[in-house]
Amino acid sequence: MLSKTGLPFSCPSCGNRLTFKSEMATALVCSRCQSINRRASLDVGKLPKAEPVKEDMSIIRPATTGQYQGISFEVLGRIQYFFKEGYRNHWYILTGKGEEMWLGEWAGNYSLFKEIPPSDPKVFKKAEPGSILTLANAALQVELLDEEQATYLEGEIPDSNTQEHHFISLELLQPDTFGMGIANIYSPTRVQVYVGQYQYLEDLQLQNLRAHHEWI
């Protein structure tokens, strides 16, 4: 199966009509049957299924829209991570300029961040809470070091590394600013890094949010 952006296709498992909106997304979880439809797949047989995301009373959902510095964006999907000490929602968003970003939501905070080219894994070898790391020319302090316990998928996402488990994840903060970062350490030689900024919820101008009764 090769699914082109903007061209509707039928989920092979249930017939639900689906459409990839982003050129960069590689998987789309069917909202009806939870089958994981990958953009390019040689296997057209039985599709793997994603376990539904856990209810966390988030107000955001796929199709939520917003604005950032005058640029519109739409939420396409999310990766929901659970750790030993908490959880994080990484909402995958596409801007009106066709740029992919992530809208972070955890611990009552919101952030916008992008993936950056891999850093030298040696940078993270001795990382611990309180240590300072330089990422994208910014000095960031390790605020939390945690271990992944479970990962859940929803909607349209880039799904590289979503099958990795029990990896170490760092949450980083730039002291005295809204700067932030995340580093998922999958192995001594492979690290996925994101940098961005924390945001005030009201500045994101979110629309098409979940209503309280949808949490029940």
mmCIF file with all atom_site columns, C-alpha atoms in Angstrom:
data_model
loop_
_atom_site.group_PDB
_atom_site.id
_atom_site.type_symbol
_atom_site.label_atom_id
_atom_site.label_alt_id
_atom_site.label_comp_id
_atom_site.label_asym_id
_atom_site.label_entity_id
_atom_site.label_seq_id
_atom_site.pdbx_PDB_ins_code
_atom_site.Cartn_x
_atom_site.Cartn_y
_atom_site.Cartn_z
_atom_site.occupancy
_atom_site.B_iso_or_equiv
_atom_site.pdbx_formal_charge
_atom_site.auth_seq_id
_atom_site.auth_comp_id
_atom_site.auth_asym_id
_atom_site.auth_atom_id
_atom_site.pdbx_PDB_model_num
ATOM 1   C CA . MET A 1 1   ? 0.000   0.000  0.000  1.00 0.00 ? 1   MET A CA 1
ATOM 2   C CA . LEU A 1 2   ? 1.279   3.454  -0.909 1.00 0.00 ? 2   LEU A CA 1
ATOM 3   C CA . SER A 1 3   ? -1.023  6.202  0.359  1.00 0.00 ? 3   SER A CA 1
ATOM 4   C CA . LYS A 1 4   ? -0.560  9.646  -1.147 1.00 0.00 ? 4   LYS A CA 1
ATOM 5   C CA . THR A 1 5   ? -1.122  12.838 0.813  1.00 0.00 ? 5   THR A CA 1
ATOM 6   C CA . GLY A 1 6   ? -4.626  14.225 0.358  1.00 0.00 ? 6   GLY A CA 1
ATOM 7   C CA . LEU A 1 7   ? -5.918  11.138 -1.456 1.00 0.00 ? 7   LEU A CA 1
ATOM 8   C CA . PRO A 1 8   ? -8.607  9.224  0.539  1.00 0.00 ? 8   PRO A CA 1
ATOM 9   C CA . PHE A 1 9   ? -8.197  5.472  0.930  1.00 0.00 ? 9   PHE A CA 1
ATOM 10  C CA . SER A 1 10  ? -10.094 2.746  2.739  1.00 0.00 ? 10  SER A CA 1
ATOM 11  C CA . CYS A 1 11  ? -8.758  1.087  5.879  1.00 0.00 ? 11  CYS A CA 1
ATOM 12  C CA . PRO A 1 12  ? -8.130  -2.539 4.771  1.00 0.00 ? 12  PRO A CA 1
ATOM 13  C CA . SER A 1 13  ? -9.436  -3.802 8.121  1.00 0.00 ? 13  SER A CA 1
ATOM 14  C CA . CYS A 1 14  ? -12.814 -2.040 8.351  1.00 0.00 ? 14  CYS A CA 1
ATOM 15  C CA . GLY A 1 15  ? -13.357 0.088  5.247  1.00 0.00 ? 15  GLY A CA 1
ATOM 16  C CA . ASN A 1 16  ? -13.256 3.402  7.120  1.00 0.00 ? 16  ASN A CA 1
ATOM 17  C CA . ARG A 1 17  ? -12.243 6.277  4.820  1.00 0.00 ? 17  ARG A CA 1
ATOM 18  C CA . LEU A 1 18  ? -8.894  7.770  5.807  1.00 0.00 ? 18  LEU A CA 1
ATOM 19  C CA . THR A 1 19  ? -6.634  10.496 4.422  1.00 0.00 ? 19  THR A CA 1
ATOM 20  C CA . PHE A 1 20  ? -3.025  11.426 5.134  1.00 0.00 ? 20  PHE A CA 1
ATOM 21  C CA . LYS A 1 21  ? -2.728  15.205 5.498  1.00 0.00 ? 21  LYS A CA 1
ATOM 22  C CA . SER A 1 22  ? 1.020   15.438 6.150  1.00 0.00 ? 22  SER A CA 1
ATOM 23  C CA . GLU A 1 23  ? 3.824   14.464 3.785  1.00 0.00 ? 23  GLU A CA 1
ATOM 24  C CA . MET A 1 24  ? 5.999   13.546 6.780  1.00 0.00 ? 24  MET A CA 1
ATOM 25  C CA . ALA A 1 25  ? 3.582   11.263 8.642  1.00 0.00 ? 25  ALA A CA 1
ATOM 26  C CA . THR A 1 26  ? 4.248   7.564  8.152  1.00 0.00 ? 26  THR A CA 1
ATOM 27  C CA . ALA A 1 27  ? 1.293   6.004  9.990  1.00 0.00 ? 27  ALA A CA 1
ATOM 28  C CA . LEU A 1 28  ? -2.406  6.678  10.489 1.00 0.00 ? 28  LEU A CA 1
ATOM 29  C CA . VAL A 1 29  ? -4.314  4.879  13.240 1.00 0.00 ? 29  VAL A CA 1
ATOM 30  C CA . CYS A 1 30  ? -7.884  4.160  12.124 1.00 0.00 ? 30  CYS A CA 1
ATOM 31  C CA . SER A 1 31  ? -10.325 5.881  14.478 1.00 0.00 ? 31  SER A CA 1
ATOM 32  C CA . ARG A 1 32  ? -12.857 3.085  13.983 1.00 0.00 ? 32  ARG A CA 1
ATOM 33  C CA . CYS A 1 33  ? -10.859 -0.127 14.386 1.00 0.00 ? 33  CYS A CA 1
ATOM 34  C CA . GLN A 1 34  ? -7.436  1.054  15.693 1.00 0.00 ? 34  GLN A CA 1
ATOM 35  C CA . SER A 1 35  ? -5.567  -0.580 12.793 1.00 0.00 ? 35  SER A CA 1
ATOM 36  C CA . ILE A 1 36  ? -2.201  1.033  12.072 1.00 0.00 ? 36  ILE A CA 1
ATOM 37  C CA . ASN A 1 37  ? -2.191  2.017  8.390  1.00 0.00 ? 37  ASN A CA 1
ATOM 38  C CA . ARG A 1 38  ? 1.370   2.733  7.278  1.00 0.00 ? 38  ARG A CA 1
ATOM 39  C CA . ARG A 1 39  ? 1.877   5.014  4.304  1.00 0.00 ? 39  ARG A CA 1
ATOM 40  C CA . ALA A 1 40  ? 4.174   2.568  2.526  1.00 0.00 ? 40  ALA A CA 1
ATOM 41  C CA . SER A 1 41  ? 3.729   -1.105 3.306  1.00 0.00 ? 41  SER A CA 1
ATOM 42  C CA . LEU A 1 42  ? 4.474   -4.209 1.268  1.00 0.00 ? 42  LEU A CA 1
ATOM 43  C CA . ASP A 1 43  ? 2.216   -6.291 3.519  1.00 0.00 ? 43  ASP A CA 1
ATOM 44  C CA . VAL A 1 44  ? -1.445  -5.821 2.627  1.00 0.00 ? 44  VAL A CA 1
ATOM 45  C CA . GLY A 1 45  ? -2.580  -8.593 4.958  1.00 0.00 ? 45  GLY A CA 1
ATOM 46  C CA . LYS A 1 46  ? -3.822  -8.222 8.506  1.00 0.00 ? 46  LYS A CA 1
ATOM 47  C CA . LEU A 1 47  ? -2.768  -4.855 9.919  1.00 0.00 ? 47  LEU A CA 1
ATOM 48  C CA . PRO A 1 48  ? -1.367  -4.454 13.439 1.00 0.00 ? 48  PRO A CA 1
ATOM 49  C CA . LYS A 1 49  ? -3.643  -2.667 15.875 1.00 0.00 ? 49  LYS A CA 1
ATOM 50  C CA . ALA A 1 50  ? -2.799  0.139  18.271 1.00 0.00 ? 50  ALA A CA 1
ATOM 51  C CA . GLU A 1 51  ? -4.054  -0.066 21.816 1.00 0.00 ? 51  GLU A CA 1
ATOM 52  C CA . PRO A 1 52  ? -6.337  2.941  22.401 1.00 0.00 ? 52  PRO A CA 1
ATOM 53  C CA . VAL A 1 53  ? -4.793  5.945  24.137 1.00 0.00 ? 53  VAL A CA 1
ATOM 54  C CA . LYS A 1 54  ? -5.573  6.248  27.838 1.00 0.00 ? 54  LYS A CA 1
ATOM 55  C CA . GLU A 1 55  ? -8.097  8.799  29.082 1.00 0.00 ? 55  GLU A CA 1
ATOM 56  C CA . ASP A 1 56  ? -6.147  11.699 30.582 1.00 0.00 ? 56  ASP A CA 1
ATOM 57  C CA . MET A 1 57  ? -8.843  14.408 30.411 1.00 0.00 ? 57  MET A CA 1
ATOM 58  C CA . SER A 1 58  ? -6.966  16.328 27.738 1.00 0.00 ? 58  SER A CA 1
ATOM 59  C CA . ILE A 1 59  ? -8.928  19.107 26.056 1.00 0.00 ? 59  ILE A CA 1
ATOM 60  C CA . ILE A 1 60  ? -7.028  18.507 22.787 1.00 0.00 ? 60  ILE A CA 1
ATOM 61  C CA . ARG A 1 61  ? -7.945  15.996 20.104 1.00 0.00 ? 61  ARG A CA 1
ATOM 62  C CA . PRO A 1 62  ? -7.162  15.303 16.442 1.00 0.00 ? 62  PRO A CA 1
ATOM 63  C CA . ALA A 1 63  ? -8.720  18.144 14.376 1.00 0.00 ? 63  ALA A CA 1
ATOM 64  C CA . THR A 1 64  ? -8.106  20.727 17.131 1.00 0.00 ? 64  THR A CA 1
ATOM 65  C CA . THR A 1 65  ? -6.788  23.903 15.488 1.00 0.00 ? 65  THR A CA 1
ATOM 66  C CA . GLY A 1 66  ? -4.796  26.852 16.782 1.00 0.00 ? 66  GLY A CA 1
ATOM 67  C CA . GLN A 1 67  ? -2.522  29.792 16.004 1.00 0.00 ? 67  GLN A CA 1
ATOM 68  C CA . TYR A 1 68  ? 1.100   30.437 16.866 1.00 0.00 ? 68  TYR A CA 1
ATOM 69  C CA . GLN A 1 69  ? 2.746   33.759 16.026 1.00 0.00 ? 69  GLN A CA 1
ATOM 70  C CA . GLY A 1 70  ? 0.160   34.311 13.322 1.00 0.00 ? 70  GLY A CA 1
ATOM 71  C CA . ILE A 1 71  ? 0.617   30.847 11.797 1.00 0.00 ? 71  ILE A CA 1
ATOM 72  C CA . SER A 1 72  ? -2.321  28.444 11.876 1.00 0.00 ? 72  SER A CA 1
ATOM 73  C CA . PHE A 1 73  ? -1.930  24.768 12.755 1.00 0.00 ? 73  PHE A CA 1
ATOM 74  C CA . GLU A 1 74  ? -4.027  21.630 12.993 1.00 0.00 ? 74  GLU A CA 1
ATOM 75  C CA . VAL A 1 75  ? -3.577  18.645 15.327 1.00 0.00 ? 75  VAL A CA 1
ATOM 76  C CA . LEU A 1 76  ? -3.323  15.425 13.302 1.00 0.00 ? 76  LEU A CA 1
ATOM 77  C CA . GLY A 1 77  ? -2.545  12.827 15.966 1.00 0.00 ? 77  GLY A CA 1
ATOM 78  C CA . ARG A 1 78  ? -0.529  12.083 19.064 1.00 0.00 ? 78  ARG A CA 1
ATOM 79  C CA . ILE A 1 79  ? 1.987   9.834  20.742 1.00 0.00 ? 79  ILE A CA 1
ATOM 80  C CA . GLN A 1 80  ? 1.068   9.298  24.395 1.00 0.00 ? 80  GLN A CA 1
ATOM 81  C CA . TYR A 1 81  ? 3.994   8.255  26.576 1.00 0.00 ? 81  TYR A CA 1
ATOM 82  C CA . PHE A 1 82  ? 3.697   6.832  30.079 1.00 0.00 ? 82  PHE A CA 1
ATOM 83  C CA . PHE A 1 83  ? 6.749   6.879  32.333 1.00 0.00 ? 83  PHE A CA 1
ATOM 84  C CA . LYS A 1 84  ? 7.493   5.690  35.840 1.00 0.00 ? 84  LYS A CA 1
ATOM 85  C CA . GLU A 1 85  ? 6.774   9.198  37.161 1.00 0.00 ? 85  GLU A CA 1
ATOM 86  C CA . GLY A 1 86  ? 4.128   10.582 34.841 1.00 0.00 ? 86  GLY A CA 1
ATOM 87  C CA . TYR A 1 87  ? 3.014   10.863 31.236 1.00 0.00 ? 87  TYR A CA 1
ATOM 88  C CA . ARG A 1 88  ? 3.415   13.150 28.222 1.00 0.00 ? 88  ARG A CA 1
ATOM 89  C CA . ASN A 1 89  ? 1.233   13.877 25.222 1.00 0.00 ? 89  ASN A CA 1
ATOM 90  C CA . HIS A 1 90  ? 3.139   14.701 22.040 1.00 0.00 ? 90  HIS A CA 1
ATOM 91  C CA . TRP A 1 91  ? 0.480   16.067 19.686 1.00 0.00 ? 91  TRP A CA 1
ATOM 92  C CA . TYR A 1 92  ? 1.593   16.004 16.052 1.00 0.00 ? 92  TYR A CA 1
ATOM 93  C CA . ILE A 1 93  ? 0.641   19.255 14.295 1.00 0.00 ? 93  ILE A CA 1
ATOM 94  C CA . LEU A 1 94  ? 0.847   20.579 10.764 1.00 0.00 ? 94  LEU A CA 1
ATOM 95  C CA . THR A 1 95  ? 1.084   24.326 10.203 1.00 0.00 ? 95  THR A CA 1
ATOM 96  C CA . GLY A 1 96  ? -0.549  26.356 7.461  1.00 0.00 ? 96  GLY A CA 1
ATOM 97  C CA . LYS A 1 97  ? 2.909   26.587 5.878  1.00 0.00 ? 97  LYS A CA 1
ATOM 98  C CA . GLY A 1 98  ? 3.193   22.798 5.656  1.00 0.00 ? 98  GLY A CA 1
ATOM 99  C CA . GLU A 1 99  ? 5.684   22.542 8.522  1.00 0.00 ? 99  GLU A CA 1
ATOM 100 C CA . GLU A 1 100 ? 5.468   19.726 11.052 1.00 0.00 ? 100 GLU A CA 1
ATOM 101 C CA . MET A 1 101 ? 5.820   20.442 14.771 1.00 0.00 ? 101 MET A CA 1
ATOM 102 C CA . TRP A 1 102 ? 4.790   18.958 18.095 1.00 0.00 ? 102 TRP A CA 1
ATOM 103 C CA . LEU A 1 103 ? 2.425   20.405 20.683 1.00 0.00 ? 103 LEU A CA 1
ATOM 104 C CA . GLY A 1 104 ? 3.459   19.109 24.083 1.00 0.00 ? 104 GLY A CA 1
ATOM 105 C CA . GLU A 1 105 ? 1.013   18.682 26.934 1.00 0.00 ? 105 GLU A CA 1
ATOM 106 C CA . TRP A 1 106 ? 1.941   17.360 30.378 1.00 0.00 ? 106 TRP A CA 1
ATOM 107 C CA . ALA A 1 107 ? 1.831   18.366 34.043 1.00 0.00 ? 107 ALA A CA 1
ATOM 108 C CA . GLY A 1 108 ? -0.522  21.231 33.200 1.00 0.00 ? 108 GLY A CA 1
ATOM 109 C CA . ASN A 1 109 ? 2.013   22.770 30.805 1.00 0.00 ? 109 ASN A CA 1
ATOM 110 C CA . TYR A 1 110 ? 1.946   23.308 27.046 1.00 0.00 ? 110 TYR A CA 1
ATOM 111 C CA . SER A 1 111 ? 4.869   23.617 24.651 1.00 0.00 ? 111 SER A CA 1
ATOM 112 C CA . LEU A 1 112 ? 5.727   23.736 20.955 1.00 0.00 ? 112 LEU A CA 1
ATOM 113 C CA . PHE A 1 113 ? 8.835   21.930 19.782 1.00 0.00 ? 113 PHE A CA 1
ATOM 114 C CA . LYS A 1 114 ? 10.573  20.449 16.743 1.00 0.00 ? 114 LYS A CA 1
ATOM 115 C CA . GLU A 1 115 ? 12.885  17.519 16.235 1.00 0.00 ? 115 GLU A CA 1
ATOM 116 C CA . ILE A 1 116 ? 16.472  18.554 15.557 1.00 0.00 ? 116 ILE A CA 1
ATOM 117 C CA . PRO A 1 117 ? 19.315  16.576 13.936 1.00 0.00 ? 117 PRO A CA 1
ATOM 118 C CA . PRO A 1 118 ? 20.705  13.881 16.251 1.00 0.00 ? 118 PRO A CA 1
ATOM 119 C CA . SER A 1 119 ? 23.207  15.088 18.783 1.00 0.00 ? 119 SER A CA 1
ATOM 120 C CA . ASP A 1 120 ? 26.388  13.255 19.686 1.00 0.00 ? 120 ASP A CA 1
ATOM 121 C CA . PRO A 1 121 ? 25.133  10.498 22.030 1.00 0.00 ? 121 PRO A CA 1
ATOM 122 C CA . LYS A 1 122 ? 28.165  11.118 24.251 1.00 0.00 ? 122 LYS A CA 1
ATOM 123 C CA . VAL A 1 123 ? 26.521  14.405 25.307 1.00 0.00 ? 123 VAL A CA 1
ATOM 124 C CA . PHE A 1 124 ? 23.900  12.408 27.217 1.00 0.00 ? 124 PHE A CA 1
ATOM 125 C CA . LYS A 1 125 ? 26.163  9.755  28.718 1.00 0.00 ? 125 LYS A CA 1
ATOM 126 C CA . LYS A 1 126 ? 26.402  11.390 32.148 1.00 0.00 ? 126 LYS A CA 1
ATOM 127 C CA . ALA A 1 127 ? 23.131  13.320 32.078 1.00 0.00 ? 127 ALA A CA 1
ATOM 128 C CA . GLU A 1 128 ? 21.339  13.567 35.414 1.00 0.00 ? 128 GLU A CA 1
ATOM 129 C CA . PRO A 1 129 ? 18.905  16.008 37.027 1.00 0.00 ? 129 PRO A CA 1
ATOM 130 C CA . GLY A 1 130 ? 20.628  19.367 37.392 1.00 0.00 ? 130 GLY A CA 1
ATOM 131 C CA . SER A 1 131 ? 23.291  18.824 34.737 1.00 0.00 ? 131 SER A CA 1
ATOM 132 C CA . ILE A 1 132 ? 23.594  21.262 31.822 1.00 0.00 ? 132 ILE A CA 1
ATOM 133 C CA . LEU A 1 133 ? 23.521  20.106 28.198 1.00 0.00 ? 133 LEU A CA 1
ATOM 134 C CA . THR A 1 134 ? 23.993  22.220 25.067 1.00 0.00 ? 134 THR A CA 1
ATOM 135 C CA . LEU A 1 135 ? 21.388  21.498 22.385 1.00 0.00 ? 135 LEU A CA 1
ATOM 136 C CA . ALA A 1 136 ? 20.848  23.650 19.286 1.00 0.00 ? 136 ALA A CA 1
ATOM 137 C CA . ASN A 1 137 ? 23.282  26.228 20.722 1.00 0.00 ? 137 ASN A CA 1
ATOM 138 C CA . ALA A 1 138 ? 21.209  26.593 23.906 1.00 0.00 ? 138 ALA A CA 1
ATOM 139 C CA . ALA A 1 139 ? 22.220  25.572 27.425 1.00 0.00 ? 139 ALA A CA 1
ATOM 140 C CA . LEU A 1 140 ? 19.451  23.400 28.866 1.00 0.00 ? 140 LEU A CA 1
ATOM 141 C CA . GLN A 1 141 ? 19.258  21.949 32.349 1.00 0.00 ? 141 GLN A CA 1
ATOM 142 C CA . VAL A 1 142 ? 18.078  18.392 32.920 1.00 0.00 ? 142 VAL A CA 1
ATOM 143 C CA . GLU A 1 143 ? 14.896  18.715 34.948 1.00 0.00 ? 143 GLU A CA 1
ATOM 144 C CA . LEU A 1 144 ? 13.735  15.094 34.930 1.00 0.00 ? 144 LEU A CA 1
ATOM 145 C CA . LEU A 1 145 ? 15.117  11.716 33.936 1.00 0.00 ? 145 LEU A CA 1
ATOM 146 C CA . ASP A 1 146 ? 12.508  8.982  33.547 1.00 0.00 ? 146 ASP A CA 1
ATOM 147 C CA . GLU A 1 147 ? 11.976  5.539  31.994 1.00 0.00 ? 147 GLU A CA 1
ATOM 148 C CA . GLU A 1 148 ? 9.263   4.809  29.430 1.00 0.00 ? 148 GLU A CA 1
ATOM 149 C CA . GLN A 1 149 ? 6.712   2.173  30.454 1.00 0.00 ? 149 GLN A CA 1
ATOM 150 C CA . ALA A 1 150 ? 4.108   2.277  27.658 1.00 0.00 ? 150 ALA A CA 1
ATOM 151 C CA . THR A 1 151 ? 3.438   4.163  24.409 1.00 0.00 ? 151 THR A CA 1
ATOM 152 C CA . TYR A 1 152 ? 0.042   4.672  22.742 1.00 0.00 ? 152 TYR A CA 1
ATOM 153 C CA . LEU A 1 153 ? -0.812  6.095  19.316 1.00 0.00 ? 153 LEU A CA 1
ATOM 154 C CA . GLU A 1 154 ? -3.706  8.091  17.916 1.00 0.00 ? 154 GLU A CA 1
ATOM 155 C CA . GLY A 1 155 ? -4.429  9.570  14.493 1.00 0.00 ? 155 GLY A CA 1
ATOM 156 C CA . GLU A 1 156 ? -1.750  10.540 11.979 1.00 0.00 ? 156 GLU A CA 1
ATOM 157 C CA . ILE A 1 157 ? 1.874   10.503 13.152 1.00 0.00 ? 157 ILE A CA 1
ATOM 158 C CA . PRO A 1 158 ? 5.490   9.870  12.189 1.00 0.00 ? 158 PRO A CA 1
ATOM 159 C CA . ASP A 1 159 ? 5.868   6.482  13.898 1.00 0.00 ? 159 ASP A CA 1
ATOM 160 C CA . SER A 1 160 ? 9.624   5.966  13.912 1.00 0.00 ? 160 SER A CA 1
ATOM 161 C CA . ASN A 1 161 ? 10.789  4.664  17.291 1.00 0.00 ? 161 ASN A CA 1
ATOM 162 C CA . THR A 1 162 ? 7.223   4.186  18.601 1.00 0.00 ? 162 THR A CA 1
ATOM 163 C CA . GLN A 1 163 ? 7.923   0.485  19.113 1.00 0.00 ? 163 GLN A CA 1
ATOM 164 C CA . GLU A 1 164 ? 10.870  1.224  21.403 1.00 0.00 ? 164 GLU A CA 1
ATOM 165 C CA . HIS A 1 165 ? 10.233  0.507  25.085 1.00 0.00 ? 165 HIS A CA 1
ATOM 166 C CA . HIS A 1 166 ? 11.924  1.134  28.432 1.00 0.00 ? 166 HIS A CA 1
ATOM 167 C CA . PHE A 1 167 ? 14.073  3.888  26.979 1.00 0.00 ? 167 PHE A CA 1
ATOM 168 C CA . ILE A 1 168 ? 15.306  6.796  29.075 1.00 0.00 ? 168 ILE A CA 1
ATOM 169 C CA . SER A 1 169 ? 13.748  10.198 28.425 1.00 0.00 ? 169 SER A CA 1
ATOM 170 C CA . LEU A 1 170 ? 15.090  13.537 29.593 1.00 0.00 ? 170 LEU A CA 1
ATOM 171 C CA . GLU A 1 171 ? 13.010  16.663 30.111 1.00 0.00 ? 171 GLU A CA 1
ATOM 172 C CA . LEU A 1 172 ? 15.148  19.804 29.901 1.00 0.00 ? 172 LEU A CA 1
ATOM 173 C CA . LEU A 1 173 ? 14.551  23.421 30.770 1.00 0.00 ? 173 LEU A CA 1
ATOM 174 C CA . GLN A 1 174 ? 16.385  26.613 29.893 1.00 0.00 ? 174 GLN A CA 1
ATOM 175 C CA . PRO A 1 175 ? 16.637  28.479 33.204 1.00 0.00 ? 175 PRO A CA 1
ATOM 176 C CA . ASP A 1 176 ? 14.952  31.909 33.343 1.00 0.00 ? 176 ASP A CA 1
ATOM 177 C CA . THR A 1 177 ? 13.318  31.448 29.924 1.00 0.00 ? 177 THR A CA 1
ATOM 178 C CA . PHE A 1 178 ? 10.516  29.397 28.370 1.00 0.00 ? 178 PHE A CA 1
ATOM 179 C CA . GLY A 1 179 ? 13.049  27.237 26.490 1.00 0.00 ? 179 GLY A CA 1
ATOM 180 C CA . MET A 1 180 ? 12.664  23.478 26.778 1.00 0.00 ? 180 MET A CA 1
ATOM 181 C CA . GLY A 1 181 ? 13.930  20.239 25.312 1.00 0.00 ? 181 GLY A CA 1
ATOM 182 C CA . ILE A 1 182 ? 13.345  16.492 25.266 1.00 0.00 ? 182 ILE A CA 1
ATOM 183 C CA . ALA A 1 183 ? 15.822  13.706 24.597 1.00 0.00 ? 183 ALA A CA 1
ATOM 184 C CA . ASN A 1 184 ? 14.717  10.111 24.138 1.00 0.00 ? 184 ASN A CA 1
ATOM 185 C CA . ILE A 1 185 ? 17.728  7.844  24.580 1.00 0.00 ? 185 ILE A CA 1
ATOM 186 C CA . TYR A 1 186 ? 17.079  4.535  22.826 1.00 0.00 ? 186 TYR A CA 1
ATOM 187 C CA . SER A 1 187 ? 20.618  3.185  22.984 1.00 0.00 ? 187 SER A CA 1
ATOM 188 C CA . PRO A 1 188 ? 24.164  4.407  23.671 1.00 0.00 ? 188 PRO A CA 1
ATOM 189 C CA . THR A 1 189 ? 24.391  5.364  19.978 1.00 0.00 ? 189 THR A CA 1
ATOM 190 C CA . ARG A 1 190 ? 20.840  6.510  19.143 1.00 0.00 ? 190 ARG A CA 1
ATOM 191 C CA . VAL A 1 191 ? 19.086  9.560  20.591 1.00 0.00 ? 191 VAL A CA 1
ATOM 192 C CA . GLN A 1 192 ? 16.044  11.520 19.382 1.00 0.00 ? 192 GLN A CA 1
ATOM 193 C CA . VAL A 1 193 ? 16.125  15.189 20.393 1.00 0.00 ? 193 VAL A CA 1
ATOM 194 C CA . TYR A 1 194 ? 13.531  17.974 20.365 1.00 0.00 ? 194 TYR A CA 1
ATOM 195 C CA . VAL A 1 195 ? 13.828  21.644 21.337 1.00 0.00 ? 195 VAL A CA 1
ATOM 196 C CA . GLY A 1 196 ? 11.225  24.383 21.663 1.00 0.00 ? 196 GLY A CA 1
ATOM 197 C CA . GLN A 1 197 ? 9.465   26.640 24.122 1.00 0.00 ? 197 GLN A CA 1
ATOM 198 C CA . TYR A 1 198 ? 6.767   26.407 26.738 1.00 0.00 ? 198 TYR A CA 1
ATOM 199 C CA . GLN A 1 199 ? 3.603   28.311 25.825 1.00 0.00 ? 199 GLN A CA 1
ATOM 200 C CA . TYR A 1 200 ? 0.699   29.951 27.606 1.00 0.00 ? 200 TYR A CA 1
ATOM 201 C CA . LEU A 1 201 ? -2.461  28.047 26.718 1.00 0.00 ? 201 LEU A CA 1
ATOM 202 C CA . GLU A 1 202 ? -4.376  31.212 25.831 1.00 0.00 ? 202 GLU A CA 1
ATOM 203 C CA . ASP A 1 203 ? -1.660  32.233 23.335 1.00 0.00 ? 203 ASP A CA 1
ATOM 204 C CA . LEU A 1 204 ? -2.280  29.088 21.277 1.00 0.00 ? 204 LEU A CA 1
ATOM 205 C CA . GLN A 1 205 ? -5.871  30.127 20.466 1.00 0.00 ? 205 GLN A CA 1
ATOM 206 C CA . LEU A 1 206 ? -7.055  26.512 20.407 1.00 0.00 ? 206 LEU A CA 1
ATOM 207 C CA . GLN A 1 207 ? -10.401 25.699 18.767 1.00 0.00 ? 207 GLN A CA 1
ATOM 208 C CA . ASN A 1 208 ? -12.465 22.525 18.300 1.00 0.00 ? 208 ASN A CA 1
ATOM 209 C CA . LEU A 1 209 ? -11.574 21.210 21.746 1.00 0.00 ? 209 LEU A CA 1
ATOM 210 C CA . ARG A 1 210 ? -13.038 18.285 23.623 1.00 0.00 ? 210 ARG A CA 1
ATOM 211 C CA . ALA A 1 211 ? -16.036 19.000 25.830 1.00 0.00 ? 211 ALA A CA 1
ATOM 212 C CA . HIS A 1 212 ? -16.042 17.847 29.456 1.00 0.00 ? 212 HIS A CA 1
ATOM 213 C CA . HIS A 1 213 ? -18.739 15.218 28.807 1.00 0.00 ? 213 HIS A CA 1
ATOM 214 C CA . GLU A 1 214 ? -16.404 13.468 26.344 1.00 0.00 ? 214 GLU A CA 1
ATOM 215 C CA . TRP A 1 215 ? -14.112 12.511 29.219 1.00 0.00 ? 215 TRP A CA 1
ATOM 216 C CA . ILE A 1 216 ? -16.733 10.206 30.736 1.00 0.00 ? 216 ILE A CA 1
#
